[in-house]
PDB file of C-alpha atoms and ligand atoms in Angstrom:
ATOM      1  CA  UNK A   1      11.970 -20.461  -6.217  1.00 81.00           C
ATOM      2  CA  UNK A   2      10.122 -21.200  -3.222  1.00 91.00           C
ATOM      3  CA  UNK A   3       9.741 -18.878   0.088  1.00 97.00           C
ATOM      4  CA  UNK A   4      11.885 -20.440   2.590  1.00 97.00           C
ATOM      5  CA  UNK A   5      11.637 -18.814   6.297  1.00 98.00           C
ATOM      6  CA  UNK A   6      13.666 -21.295   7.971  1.00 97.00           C
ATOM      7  CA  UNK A   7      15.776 -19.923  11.197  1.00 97.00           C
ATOM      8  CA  UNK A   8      13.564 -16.617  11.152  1.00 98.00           C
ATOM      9  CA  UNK A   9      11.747 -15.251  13.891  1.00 98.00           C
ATOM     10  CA  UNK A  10       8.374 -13.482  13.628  1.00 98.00           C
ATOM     11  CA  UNK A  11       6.145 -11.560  15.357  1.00 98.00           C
ATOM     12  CA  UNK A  12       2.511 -11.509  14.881  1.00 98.00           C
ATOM     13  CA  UNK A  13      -0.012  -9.140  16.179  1.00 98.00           C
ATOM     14  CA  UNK A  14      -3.686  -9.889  16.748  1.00 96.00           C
ATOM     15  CA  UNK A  15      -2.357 -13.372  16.039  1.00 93.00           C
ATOM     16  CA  UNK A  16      -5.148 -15.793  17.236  1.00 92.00           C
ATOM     17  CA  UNK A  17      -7.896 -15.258  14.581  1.00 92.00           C
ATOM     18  CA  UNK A  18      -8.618 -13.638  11.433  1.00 96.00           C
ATOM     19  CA  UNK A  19      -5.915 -12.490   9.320  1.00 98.00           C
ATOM     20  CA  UNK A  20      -3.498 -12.939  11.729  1.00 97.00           C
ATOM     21  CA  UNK A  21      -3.736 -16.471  12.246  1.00 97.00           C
ATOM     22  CA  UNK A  22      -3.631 -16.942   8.856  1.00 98.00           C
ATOM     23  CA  UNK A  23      -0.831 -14.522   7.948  1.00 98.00           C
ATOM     24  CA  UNK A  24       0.808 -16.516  11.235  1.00 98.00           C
ATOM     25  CA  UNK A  25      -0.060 -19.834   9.266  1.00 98.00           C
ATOM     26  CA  UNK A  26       1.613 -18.770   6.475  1.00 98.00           C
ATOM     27  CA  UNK A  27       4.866 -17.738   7.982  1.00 98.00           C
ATOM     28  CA  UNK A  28       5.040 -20.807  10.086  1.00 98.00           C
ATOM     29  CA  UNK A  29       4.363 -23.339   7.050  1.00 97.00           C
ATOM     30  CA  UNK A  30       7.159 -21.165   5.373  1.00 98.00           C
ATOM     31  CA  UNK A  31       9.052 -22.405   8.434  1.00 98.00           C
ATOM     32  CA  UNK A  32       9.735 -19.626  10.361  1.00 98.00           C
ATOM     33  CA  UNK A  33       9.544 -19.648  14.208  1.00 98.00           C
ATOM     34  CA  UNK A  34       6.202 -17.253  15.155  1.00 98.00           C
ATOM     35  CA  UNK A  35       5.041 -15.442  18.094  1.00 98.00           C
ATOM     36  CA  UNK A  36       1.576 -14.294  18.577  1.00 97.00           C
ATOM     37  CA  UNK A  37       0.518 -11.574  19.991  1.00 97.00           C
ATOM     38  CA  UNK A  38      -3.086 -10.746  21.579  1.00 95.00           C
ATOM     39  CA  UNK A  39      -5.289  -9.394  24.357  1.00 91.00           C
ATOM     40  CA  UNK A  40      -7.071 -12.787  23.863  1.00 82.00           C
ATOM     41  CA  UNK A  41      -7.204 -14.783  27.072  1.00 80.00           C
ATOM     42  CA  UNK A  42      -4.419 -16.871  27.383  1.00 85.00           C
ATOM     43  CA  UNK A  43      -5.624 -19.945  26.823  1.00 89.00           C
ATOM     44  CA  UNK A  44      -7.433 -19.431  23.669  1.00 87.00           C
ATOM     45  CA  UNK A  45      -4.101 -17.943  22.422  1.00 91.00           C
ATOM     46  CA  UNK A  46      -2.190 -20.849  23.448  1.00 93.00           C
ATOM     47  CA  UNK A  47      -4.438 -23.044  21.420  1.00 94.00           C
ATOM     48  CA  UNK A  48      -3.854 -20.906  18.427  1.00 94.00           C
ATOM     49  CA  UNK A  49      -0.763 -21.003  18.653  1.00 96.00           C
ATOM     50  CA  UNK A  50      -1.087 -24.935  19.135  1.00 96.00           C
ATOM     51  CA  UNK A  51      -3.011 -25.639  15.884  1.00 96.00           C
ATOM     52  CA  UNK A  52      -0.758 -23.259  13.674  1.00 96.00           C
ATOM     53  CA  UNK A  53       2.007 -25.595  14.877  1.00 93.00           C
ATOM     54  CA  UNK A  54       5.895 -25.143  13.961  1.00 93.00           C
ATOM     55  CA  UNK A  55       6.846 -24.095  17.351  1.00 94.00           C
ATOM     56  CA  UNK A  56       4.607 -21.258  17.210  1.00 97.00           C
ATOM     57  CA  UNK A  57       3.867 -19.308  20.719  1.00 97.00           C
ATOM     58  CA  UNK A  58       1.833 -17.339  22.074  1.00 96.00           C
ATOM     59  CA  UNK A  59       2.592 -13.430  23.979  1.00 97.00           C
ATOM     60  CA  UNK A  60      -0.546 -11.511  26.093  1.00 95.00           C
ATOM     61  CA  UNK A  61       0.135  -8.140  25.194  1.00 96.00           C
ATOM     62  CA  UNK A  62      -2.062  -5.161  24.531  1.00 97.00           C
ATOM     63  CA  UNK A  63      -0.483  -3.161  21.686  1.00 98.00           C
ATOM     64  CA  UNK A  64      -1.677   0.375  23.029  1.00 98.00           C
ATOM     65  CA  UNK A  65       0.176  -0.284  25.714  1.00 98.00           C
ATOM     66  CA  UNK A  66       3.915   0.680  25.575  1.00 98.00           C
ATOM     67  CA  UNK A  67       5.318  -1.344  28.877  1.00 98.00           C
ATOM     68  CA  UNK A  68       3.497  -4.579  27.428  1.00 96.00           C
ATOM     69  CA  UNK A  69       4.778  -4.470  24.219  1.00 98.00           C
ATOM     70  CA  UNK A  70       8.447  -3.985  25.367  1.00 98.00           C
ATOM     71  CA  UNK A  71       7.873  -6.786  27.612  1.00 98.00           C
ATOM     72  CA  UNK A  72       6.323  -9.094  24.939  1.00 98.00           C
ATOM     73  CA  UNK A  73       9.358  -8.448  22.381  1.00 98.00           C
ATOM     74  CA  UNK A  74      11.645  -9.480  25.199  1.00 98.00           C
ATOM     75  CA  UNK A  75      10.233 -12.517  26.137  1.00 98.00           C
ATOM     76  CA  UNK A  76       9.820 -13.270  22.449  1.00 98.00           C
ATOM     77  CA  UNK A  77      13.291 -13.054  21.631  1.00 98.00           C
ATOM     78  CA  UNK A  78      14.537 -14.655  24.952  1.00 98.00           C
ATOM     79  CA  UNK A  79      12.261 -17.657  23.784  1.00 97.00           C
ATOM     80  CA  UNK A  80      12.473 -17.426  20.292  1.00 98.00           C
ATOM     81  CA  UNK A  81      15.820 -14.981  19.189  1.00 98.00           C
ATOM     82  CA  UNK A  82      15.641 -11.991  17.252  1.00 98.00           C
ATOM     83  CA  UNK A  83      12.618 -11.176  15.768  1.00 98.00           C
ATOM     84  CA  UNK A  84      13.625 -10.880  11.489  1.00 98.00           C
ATOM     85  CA  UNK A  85       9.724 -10.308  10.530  1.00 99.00           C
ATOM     86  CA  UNK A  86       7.068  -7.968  12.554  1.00 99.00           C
ATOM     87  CA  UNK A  87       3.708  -8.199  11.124  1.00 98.00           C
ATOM     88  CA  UNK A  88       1.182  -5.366  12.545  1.00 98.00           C
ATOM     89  CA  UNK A  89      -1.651  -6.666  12.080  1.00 98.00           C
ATOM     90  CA  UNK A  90      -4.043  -6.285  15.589  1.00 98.00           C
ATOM     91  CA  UNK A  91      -6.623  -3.795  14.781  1.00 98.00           C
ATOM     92  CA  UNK A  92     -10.305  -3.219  15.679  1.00 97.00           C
ATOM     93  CA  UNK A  93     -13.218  -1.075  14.453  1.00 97.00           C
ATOM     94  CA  UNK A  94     -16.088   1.180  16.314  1.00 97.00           C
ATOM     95  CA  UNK A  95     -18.076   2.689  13.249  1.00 95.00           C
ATOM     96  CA  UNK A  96     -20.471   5.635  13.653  1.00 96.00           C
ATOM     97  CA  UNK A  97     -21.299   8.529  11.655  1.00 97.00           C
ATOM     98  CA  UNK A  98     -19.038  11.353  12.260  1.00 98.00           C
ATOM     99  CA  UNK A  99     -21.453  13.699  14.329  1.00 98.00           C
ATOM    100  CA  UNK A 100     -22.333  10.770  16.405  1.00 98.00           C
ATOM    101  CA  UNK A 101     -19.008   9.610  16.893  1.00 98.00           C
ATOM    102  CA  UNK A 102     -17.995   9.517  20.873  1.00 98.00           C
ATOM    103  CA  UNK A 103     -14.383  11.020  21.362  1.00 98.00           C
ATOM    104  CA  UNK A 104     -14.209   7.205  23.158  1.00 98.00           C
ATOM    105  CA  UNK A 105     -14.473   5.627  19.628  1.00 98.00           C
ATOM    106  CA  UNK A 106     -12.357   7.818  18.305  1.00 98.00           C
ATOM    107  CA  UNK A 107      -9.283   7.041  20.648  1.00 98.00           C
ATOM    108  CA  UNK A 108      -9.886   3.633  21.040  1.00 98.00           C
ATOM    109  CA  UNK A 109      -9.857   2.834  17.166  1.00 98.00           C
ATOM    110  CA  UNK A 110      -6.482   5.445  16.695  1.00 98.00           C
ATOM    111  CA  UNK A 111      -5.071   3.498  20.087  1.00 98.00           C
ATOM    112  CA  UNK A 112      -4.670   0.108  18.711  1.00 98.00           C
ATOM    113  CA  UNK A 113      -5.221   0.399  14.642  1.00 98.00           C
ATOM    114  CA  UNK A 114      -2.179   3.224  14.710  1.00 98.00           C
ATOM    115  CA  UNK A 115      -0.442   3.668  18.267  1.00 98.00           C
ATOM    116  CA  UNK A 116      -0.384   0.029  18.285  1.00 98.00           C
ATOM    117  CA  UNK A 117       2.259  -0.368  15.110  1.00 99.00           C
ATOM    118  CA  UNK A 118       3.948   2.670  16.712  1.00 99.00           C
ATOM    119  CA  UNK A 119       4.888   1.071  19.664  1.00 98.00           C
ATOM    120  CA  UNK A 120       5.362  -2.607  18.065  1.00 98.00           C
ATOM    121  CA  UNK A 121       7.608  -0.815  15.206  1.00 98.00           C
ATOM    122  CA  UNK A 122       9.371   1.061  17.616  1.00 98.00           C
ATOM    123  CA  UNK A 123       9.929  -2.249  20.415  1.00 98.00           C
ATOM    124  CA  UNK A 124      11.680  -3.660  17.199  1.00 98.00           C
ATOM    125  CA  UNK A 125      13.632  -1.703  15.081  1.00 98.00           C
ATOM    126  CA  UNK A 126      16.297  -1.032  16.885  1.00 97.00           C
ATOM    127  CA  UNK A 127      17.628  -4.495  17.011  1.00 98.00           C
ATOM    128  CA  UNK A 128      16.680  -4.732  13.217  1.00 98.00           C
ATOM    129  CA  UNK A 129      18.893  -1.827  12.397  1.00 98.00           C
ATOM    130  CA  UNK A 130      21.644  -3.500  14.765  1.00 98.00           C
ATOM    131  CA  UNK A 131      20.945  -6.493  12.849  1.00 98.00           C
ATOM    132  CA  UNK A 132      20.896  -4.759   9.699  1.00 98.00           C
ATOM    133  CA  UNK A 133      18.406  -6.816   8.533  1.00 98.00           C
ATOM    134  CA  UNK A 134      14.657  -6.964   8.962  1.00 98.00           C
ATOM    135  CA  UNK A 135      11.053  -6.643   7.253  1.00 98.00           C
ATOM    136  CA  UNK A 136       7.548  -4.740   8.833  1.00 99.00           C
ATOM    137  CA  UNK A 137       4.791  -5.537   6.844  1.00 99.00           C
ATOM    138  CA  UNK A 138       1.872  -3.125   8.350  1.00 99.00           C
ATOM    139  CA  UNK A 139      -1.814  -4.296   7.903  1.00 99.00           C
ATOM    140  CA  UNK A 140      -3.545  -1.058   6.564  1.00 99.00           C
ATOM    141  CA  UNK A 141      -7.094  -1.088   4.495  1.00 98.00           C
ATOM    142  CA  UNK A 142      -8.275   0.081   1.344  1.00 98.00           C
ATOM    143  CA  UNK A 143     -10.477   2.529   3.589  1.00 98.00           C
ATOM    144  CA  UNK A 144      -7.200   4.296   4.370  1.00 98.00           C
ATOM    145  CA  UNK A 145      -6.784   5.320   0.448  1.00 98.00           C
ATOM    146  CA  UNK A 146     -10.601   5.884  -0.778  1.00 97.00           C
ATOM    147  CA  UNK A 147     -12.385   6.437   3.198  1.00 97.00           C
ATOM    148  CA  UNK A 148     -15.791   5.146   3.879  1.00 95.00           C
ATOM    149  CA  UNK A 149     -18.439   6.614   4.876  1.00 95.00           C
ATOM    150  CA  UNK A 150     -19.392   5.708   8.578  1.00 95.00           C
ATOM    151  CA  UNK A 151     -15.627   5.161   9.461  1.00 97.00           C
ATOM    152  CA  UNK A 152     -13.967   8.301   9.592  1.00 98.00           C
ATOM    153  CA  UNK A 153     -11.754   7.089  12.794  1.00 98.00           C
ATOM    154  CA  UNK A 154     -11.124   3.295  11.231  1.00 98.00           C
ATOM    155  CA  UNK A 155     -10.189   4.681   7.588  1.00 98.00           C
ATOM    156  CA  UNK A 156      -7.829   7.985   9.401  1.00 99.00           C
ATOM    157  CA  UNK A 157      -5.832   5.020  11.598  1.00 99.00           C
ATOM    158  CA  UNK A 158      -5.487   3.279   8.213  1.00 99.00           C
ATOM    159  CA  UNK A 159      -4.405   6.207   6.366  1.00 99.00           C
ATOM    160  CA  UNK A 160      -1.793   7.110   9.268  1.00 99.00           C
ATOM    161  CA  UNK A 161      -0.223   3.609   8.390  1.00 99.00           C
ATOM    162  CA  UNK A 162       0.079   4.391   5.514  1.00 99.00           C
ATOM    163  CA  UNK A 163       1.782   7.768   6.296  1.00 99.00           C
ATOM    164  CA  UNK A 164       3.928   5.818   9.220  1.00 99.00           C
ATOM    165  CA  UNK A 165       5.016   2.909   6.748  1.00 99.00           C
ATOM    166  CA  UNK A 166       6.359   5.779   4.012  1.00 99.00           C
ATOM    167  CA  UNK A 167       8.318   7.383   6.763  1.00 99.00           C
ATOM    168  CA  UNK A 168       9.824   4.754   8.813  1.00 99.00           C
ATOM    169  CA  UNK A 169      10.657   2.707   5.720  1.00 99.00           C
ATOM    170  CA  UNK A 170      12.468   6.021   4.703  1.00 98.00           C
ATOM    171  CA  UNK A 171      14.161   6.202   7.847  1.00 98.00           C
ATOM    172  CA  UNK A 172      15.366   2.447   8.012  1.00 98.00           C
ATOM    173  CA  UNK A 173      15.963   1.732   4.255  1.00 98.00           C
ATOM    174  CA  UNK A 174      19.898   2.300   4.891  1.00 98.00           C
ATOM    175  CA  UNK A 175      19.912  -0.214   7.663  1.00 98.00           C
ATOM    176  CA  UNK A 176      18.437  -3.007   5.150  1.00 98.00           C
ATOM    177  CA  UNK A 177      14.882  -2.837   7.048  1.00 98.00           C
ATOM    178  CA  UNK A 178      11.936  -2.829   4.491  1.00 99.00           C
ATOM    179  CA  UNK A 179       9.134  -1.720   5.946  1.00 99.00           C
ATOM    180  CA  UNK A 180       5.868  -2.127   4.001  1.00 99.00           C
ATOM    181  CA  UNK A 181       2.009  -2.175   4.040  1.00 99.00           C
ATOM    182  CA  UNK A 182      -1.052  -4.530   2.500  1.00 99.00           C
ATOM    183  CA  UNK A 183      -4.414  -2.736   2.400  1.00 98.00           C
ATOM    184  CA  UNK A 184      -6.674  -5.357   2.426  1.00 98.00           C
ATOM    185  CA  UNK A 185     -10.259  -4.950   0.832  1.00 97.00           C
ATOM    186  CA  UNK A 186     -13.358  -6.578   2.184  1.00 96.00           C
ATOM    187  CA  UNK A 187     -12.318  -9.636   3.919  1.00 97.00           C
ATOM    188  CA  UNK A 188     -14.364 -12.479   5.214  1.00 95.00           C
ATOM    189  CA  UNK A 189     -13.432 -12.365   8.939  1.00 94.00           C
ATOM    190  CA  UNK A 190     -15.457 -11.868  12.512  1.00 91.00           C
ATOM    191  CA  UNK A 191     -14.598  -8.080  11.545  1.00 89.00           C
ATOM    192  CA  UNK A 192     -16.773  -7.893   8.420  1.00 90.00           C
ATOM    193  CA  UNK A 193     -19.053 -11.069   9.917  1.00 91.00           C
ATOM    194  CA  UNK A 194     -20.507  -8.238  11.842  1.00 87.00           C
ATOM    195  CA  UNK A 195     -22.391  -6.669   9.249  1.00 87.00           C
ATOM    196  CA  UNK A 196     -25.811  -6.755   8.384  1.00 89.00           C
ATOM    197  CA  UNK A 197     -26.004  -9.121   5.143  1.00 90.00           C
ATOM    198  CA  UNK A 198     -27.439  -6.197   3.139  1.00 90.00           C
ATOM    199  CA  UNK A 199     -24.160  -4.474   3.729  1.00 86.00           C
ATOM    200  CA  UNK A 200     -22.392  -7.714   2.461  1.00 90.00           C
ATOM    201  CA  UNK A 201     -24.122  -7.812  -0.045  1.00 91.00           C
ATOM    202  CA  UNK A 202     -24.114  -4.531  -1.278  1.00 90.00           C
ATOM    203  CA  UNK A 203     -19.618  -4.439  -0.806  1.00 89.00           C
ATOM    204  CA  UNK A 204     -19.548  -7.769  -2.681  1.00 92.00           C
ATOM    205  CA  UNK A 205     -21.261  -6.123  -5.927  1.00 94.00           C
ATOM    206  CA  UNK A 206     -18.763  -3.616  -5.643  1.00 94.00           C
ATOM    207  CA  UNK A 207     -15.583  -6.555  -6.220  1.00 97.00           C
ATOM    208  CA  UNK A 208     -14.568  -6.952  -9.316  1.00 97.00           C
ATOM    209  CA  UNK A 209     -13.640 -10.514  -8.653  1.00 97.00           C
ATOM    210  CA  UNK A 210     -17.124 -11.448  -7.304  1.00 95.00           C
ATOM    211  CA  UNK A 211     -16.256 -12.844  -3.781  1.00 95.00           C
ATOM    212  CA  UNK A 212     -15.041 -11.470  -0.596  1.00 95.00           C
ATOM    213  CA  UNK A 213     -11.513 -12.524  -0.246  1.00 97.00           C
ATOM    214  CA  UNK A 214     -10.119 -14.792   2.371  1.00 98.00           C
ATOM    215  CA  UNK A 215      -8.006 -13.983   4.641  1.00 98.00           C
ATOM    216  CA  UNK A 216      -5.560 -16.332   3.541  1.00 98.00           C
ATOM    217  CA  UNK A 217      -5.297 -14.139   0.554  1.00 98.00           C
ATOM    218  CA  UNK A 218      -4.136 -11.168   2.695  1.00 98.00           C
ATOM    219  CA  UNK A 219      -1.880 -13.726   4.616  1.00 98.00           C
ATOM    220  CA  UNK A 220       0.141 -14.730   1.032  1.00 98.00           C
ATOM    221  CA  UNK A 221       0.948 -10.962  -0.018  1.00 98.00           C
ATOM    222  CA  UNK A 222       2.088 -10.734   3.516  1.00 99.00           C
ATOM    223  CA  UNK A 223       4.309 -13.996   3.377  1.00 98.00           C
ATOM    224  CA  UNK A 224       5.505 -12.456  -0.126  1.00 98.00           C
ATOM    225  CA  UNK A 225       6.618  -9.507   1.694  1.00 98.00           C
ATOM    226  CA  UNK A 226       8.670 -11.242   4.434  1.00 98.00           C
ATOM    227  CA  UNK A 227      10.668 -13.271   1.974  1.00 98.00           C
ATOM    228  CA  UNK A 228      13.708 -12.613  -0.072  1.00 97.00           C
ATOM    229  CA  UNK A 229      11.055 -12.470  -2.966  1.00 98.00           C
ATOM    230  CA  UNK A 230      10.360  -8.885  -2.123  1.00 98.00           C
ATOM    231  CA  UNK A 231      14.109  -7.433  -0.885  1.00 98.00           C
ATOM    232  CA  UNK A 232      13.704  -4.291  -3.527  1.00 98.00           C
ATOM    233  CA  UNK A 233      10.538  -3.434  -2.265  1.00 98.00           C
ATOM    234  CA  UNK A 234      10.057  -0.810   0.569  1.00 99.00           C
ATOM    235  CA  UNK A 235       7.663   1.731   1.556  1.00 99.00           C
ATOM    236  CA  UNK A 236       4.880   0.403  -0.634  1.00 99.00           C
ATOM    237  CA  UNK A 237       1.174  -0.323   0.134  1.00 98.00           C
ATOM    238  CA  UNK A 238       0.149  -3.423  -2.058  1.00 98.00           C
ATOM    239  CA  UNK A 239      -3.457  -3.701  -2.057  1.00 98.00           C
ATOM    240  CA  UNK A 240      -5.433  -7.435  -1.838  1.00 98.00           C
ATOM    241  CA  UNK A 241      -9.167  -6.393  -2.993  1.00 98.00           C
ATOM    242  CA  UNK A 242     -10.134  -8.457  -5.705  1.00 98.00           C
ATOM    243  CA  UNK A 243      -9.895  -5.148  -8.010  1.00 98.00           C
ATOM    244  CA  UNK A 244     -12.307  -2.719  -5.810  1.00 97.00           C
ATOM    245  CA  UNK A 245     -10.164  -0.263  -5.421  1.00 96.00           C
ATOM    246  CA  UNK A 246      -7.832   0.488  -9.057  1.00 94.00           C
TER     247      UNK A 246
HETATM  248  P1  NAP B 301     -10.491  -9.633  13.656  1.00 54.96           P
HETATM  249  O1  NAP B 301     -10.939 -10.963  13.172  1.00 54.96           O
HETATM  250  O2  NAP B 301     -11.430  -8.746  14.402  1.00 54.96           O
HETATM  251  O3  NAP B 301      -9.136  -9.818  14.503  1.00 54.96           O
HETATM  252  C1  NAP B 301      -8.463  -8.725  15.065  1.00 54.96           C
HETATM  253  C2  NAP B 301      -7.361  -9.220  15.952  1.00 54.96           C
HETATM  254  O4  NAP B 301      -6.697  -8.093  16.583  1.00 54.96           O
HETATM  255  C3  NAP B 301      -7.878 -10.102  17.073  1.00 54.96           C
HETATM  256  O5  NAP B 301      -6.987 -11.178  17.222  1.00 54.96           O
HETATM  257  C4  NAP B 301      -7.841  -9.162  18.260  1.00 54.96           C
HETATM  258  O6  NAP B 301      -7.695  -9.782  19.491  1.00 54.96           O
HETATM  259  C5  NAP B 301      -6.593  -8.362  17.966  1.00 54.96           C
HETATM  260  N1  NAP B 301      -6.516  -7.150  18.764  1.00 54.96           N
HETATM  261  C6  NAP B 301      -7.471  -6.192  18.898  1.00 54.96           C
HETATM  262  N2  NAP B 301      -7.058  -5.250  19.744  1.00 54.96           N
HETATM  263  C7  NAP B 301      -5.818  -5.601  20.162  1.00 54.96           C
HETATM  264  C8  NAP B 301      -4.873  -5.029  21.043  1.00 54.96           C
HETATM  265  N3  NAP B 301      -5.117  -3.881  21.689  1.00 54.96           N
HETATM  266  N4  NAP B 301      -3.675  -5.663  21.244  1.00 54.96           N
HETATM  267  C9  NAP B 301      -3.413  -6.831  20.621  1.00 54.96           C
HETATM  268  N5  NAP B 301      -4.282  -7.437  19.768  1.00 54.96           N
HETATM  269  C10 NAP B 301      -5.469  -6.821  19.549  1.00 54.96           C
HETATM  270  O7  NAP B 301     -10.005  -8.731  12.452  1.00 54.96           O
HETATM  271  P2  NAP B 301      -9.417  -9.086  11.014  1.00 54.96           P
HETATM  272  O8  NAP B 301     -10.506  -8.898  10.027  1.00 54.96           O
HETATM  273  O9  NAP B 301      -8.646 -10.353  11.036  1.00 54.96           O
HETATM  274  O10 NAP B 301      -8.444  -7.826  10.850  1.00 54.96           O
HETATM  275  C11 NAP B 301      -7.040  -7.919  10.999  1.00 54.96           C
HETATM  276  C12 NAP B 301      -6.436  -6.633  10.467  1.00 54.96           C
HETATM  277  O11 NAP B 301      -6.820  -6.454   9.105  1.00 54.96           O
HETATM  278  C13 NAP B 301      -6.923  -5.375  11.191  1.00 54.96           C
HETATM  279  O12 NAP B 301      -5.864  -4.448  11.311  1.00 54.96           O
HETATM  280  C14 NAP B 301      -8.000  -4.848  10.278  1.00 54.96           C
HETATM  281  O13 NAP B 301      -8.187  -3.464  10.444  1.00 54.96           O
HETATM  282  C15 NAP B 301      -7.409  -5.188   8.925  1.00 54.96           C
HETATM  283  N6  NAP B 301      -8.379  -5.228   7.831  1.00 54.96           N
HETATM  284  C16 NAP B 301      -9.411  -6.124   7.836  1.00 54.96           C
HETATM  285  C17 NAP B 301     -10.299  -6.127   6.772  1.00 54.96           C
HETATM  286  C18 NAP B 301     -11.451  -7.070   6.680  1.00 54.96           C
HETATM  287  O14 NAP B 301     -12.238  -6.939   5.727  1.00 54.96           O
HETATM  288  N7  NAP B 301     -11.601  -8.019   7.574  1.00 54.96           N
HETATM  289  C19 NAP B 301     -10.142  -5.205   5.723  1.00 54.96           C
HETATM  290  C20 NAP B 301      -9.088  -4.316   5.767  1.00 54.96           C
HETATM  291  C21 NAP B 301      -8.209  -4.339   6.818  1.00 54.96           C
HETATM  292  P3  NAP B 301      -8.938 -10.366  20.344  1.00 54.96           P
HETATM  293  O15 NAP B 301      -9.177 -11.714  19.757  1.00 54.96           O
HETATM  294  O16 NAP B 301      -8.408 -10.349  21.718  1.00 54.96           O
HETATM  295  O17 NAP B 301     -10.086  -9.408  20.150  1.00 54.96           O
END
């Protein structure tokens, strides 16, 4: 059996590098319709969106930001239809040791990591549950189950994902919504890029598997989750570490 999104519409935040672009990749080469959204300039979203290809577009829209979001599902689904697959995946880190954490660091990194699938959950669930039909797959971490030093705001948005994907997937099971999460480990992306090679170094001893995984390997648990592969599976976080965390 092969995953087949043909004729569905989805919605990809923090779409135009990293793990979104590929998890938008994924679900376009499965042949769904995507939109991606970012607080990337416009035209280096529009070339994303370009070189992932199937009809793929691209929505400027800052998740922390309630209005935008509303006005980025609309346009979305005037362009595109209903959207059948959100993917939550925008997210951004400002690590510090605890005592010399700024209250700004804290609220930035709970504004868009867990306010950010708030609003982008809430902008499309309704019309899911209308639809009866629909899947949220909700980019966590493994930080969010074991915390990390150094990241106590980065690892408590992750954890609140986790809490958020439990509870709405509870709420929406009855309307045939599945709502899920993938905690990704250590990841080879501009995210992790921006640590010292020690610290690389150090994390990649720690993988059972022996690499840091790609983020094409977050993008096919993620594709797995959006497809009729995975309709008895809600509320779950499936992790994609290479064994770090078991
Ligand atoms: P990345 O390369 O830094 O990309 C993050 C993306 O999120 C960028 O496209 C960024 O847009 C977008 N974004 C940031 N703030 C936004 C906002 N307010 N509204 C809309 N979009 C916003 O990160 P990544 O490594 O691909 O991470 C993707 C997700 O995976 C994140 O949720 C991250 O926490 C999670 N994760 C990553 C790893 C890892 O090892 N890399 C591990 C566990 C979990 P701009 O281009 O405009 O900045």
């Amino acid at each position: 059996m092969t995953i087949d999104l043909s004729g569905k519409v989805a919605l990809v935040t923090g779409g135009s590098r990293g793990i979104g672009k590929a998890v938008a990749s994924r679900l376009a080469g499965a042949g769904a319709r995507v939109a991606l959204v970012d607080v990337v300039d416009p035209e280096q979203l529009e070339a994303t969106a370009r070189e992932i290809g199937g009809g793929a577009i691209a929505v400027r829209a800052n998740v922390v930001d309630a209005d935008d979001v509303g006005a980025a599902v609309s346009q979305i689904e005037e362009q595109l239809g209903p959207i059948d697959v959100l993917v939550n995946n925008a997210g951004i880190t400002r690590d510090g040791l605890l005592i010399r954490m700024t209250e700004e660091a804290w609220s930035a990194v709970l504004d868009v990591n867990l306010k950010g699938v708030f609003n982008m959950t809430k902008a499309v669930a309704r019309g899911m549950m209308k639809r009866r039909g629909g899947r949220v797959v909700n980019i966590a971490s493994v930080v969010g189950i074991t915390g990390n030093a150094g990241q106590a705001n980065y690892s408590a948005s992750k954890a609140g994902v986790i809490g958020f994907t439990k509870s709405v997937a509870k709420e929406l099971a009855a309307r045939n919504v599945l709502v899920n999460a993938v905690a990704p480990g250590f990841i080879d992306t501009d995210m992790t890029r921006a640590l010292p090679e020690a610290a690389r170094e150090t994390l990649r001893k720690l993988i059972p598997l022996g690499r840091l995984g790609a983020a094409e390997d977050v993008a096919n648990a993620v594709l797995f989750l959006s497809s009729d592969l995975a309709s008895y599976m809600t509320g779950q976080v499936v992790v994609v570490d290479g064994g770090m965390v078991m």
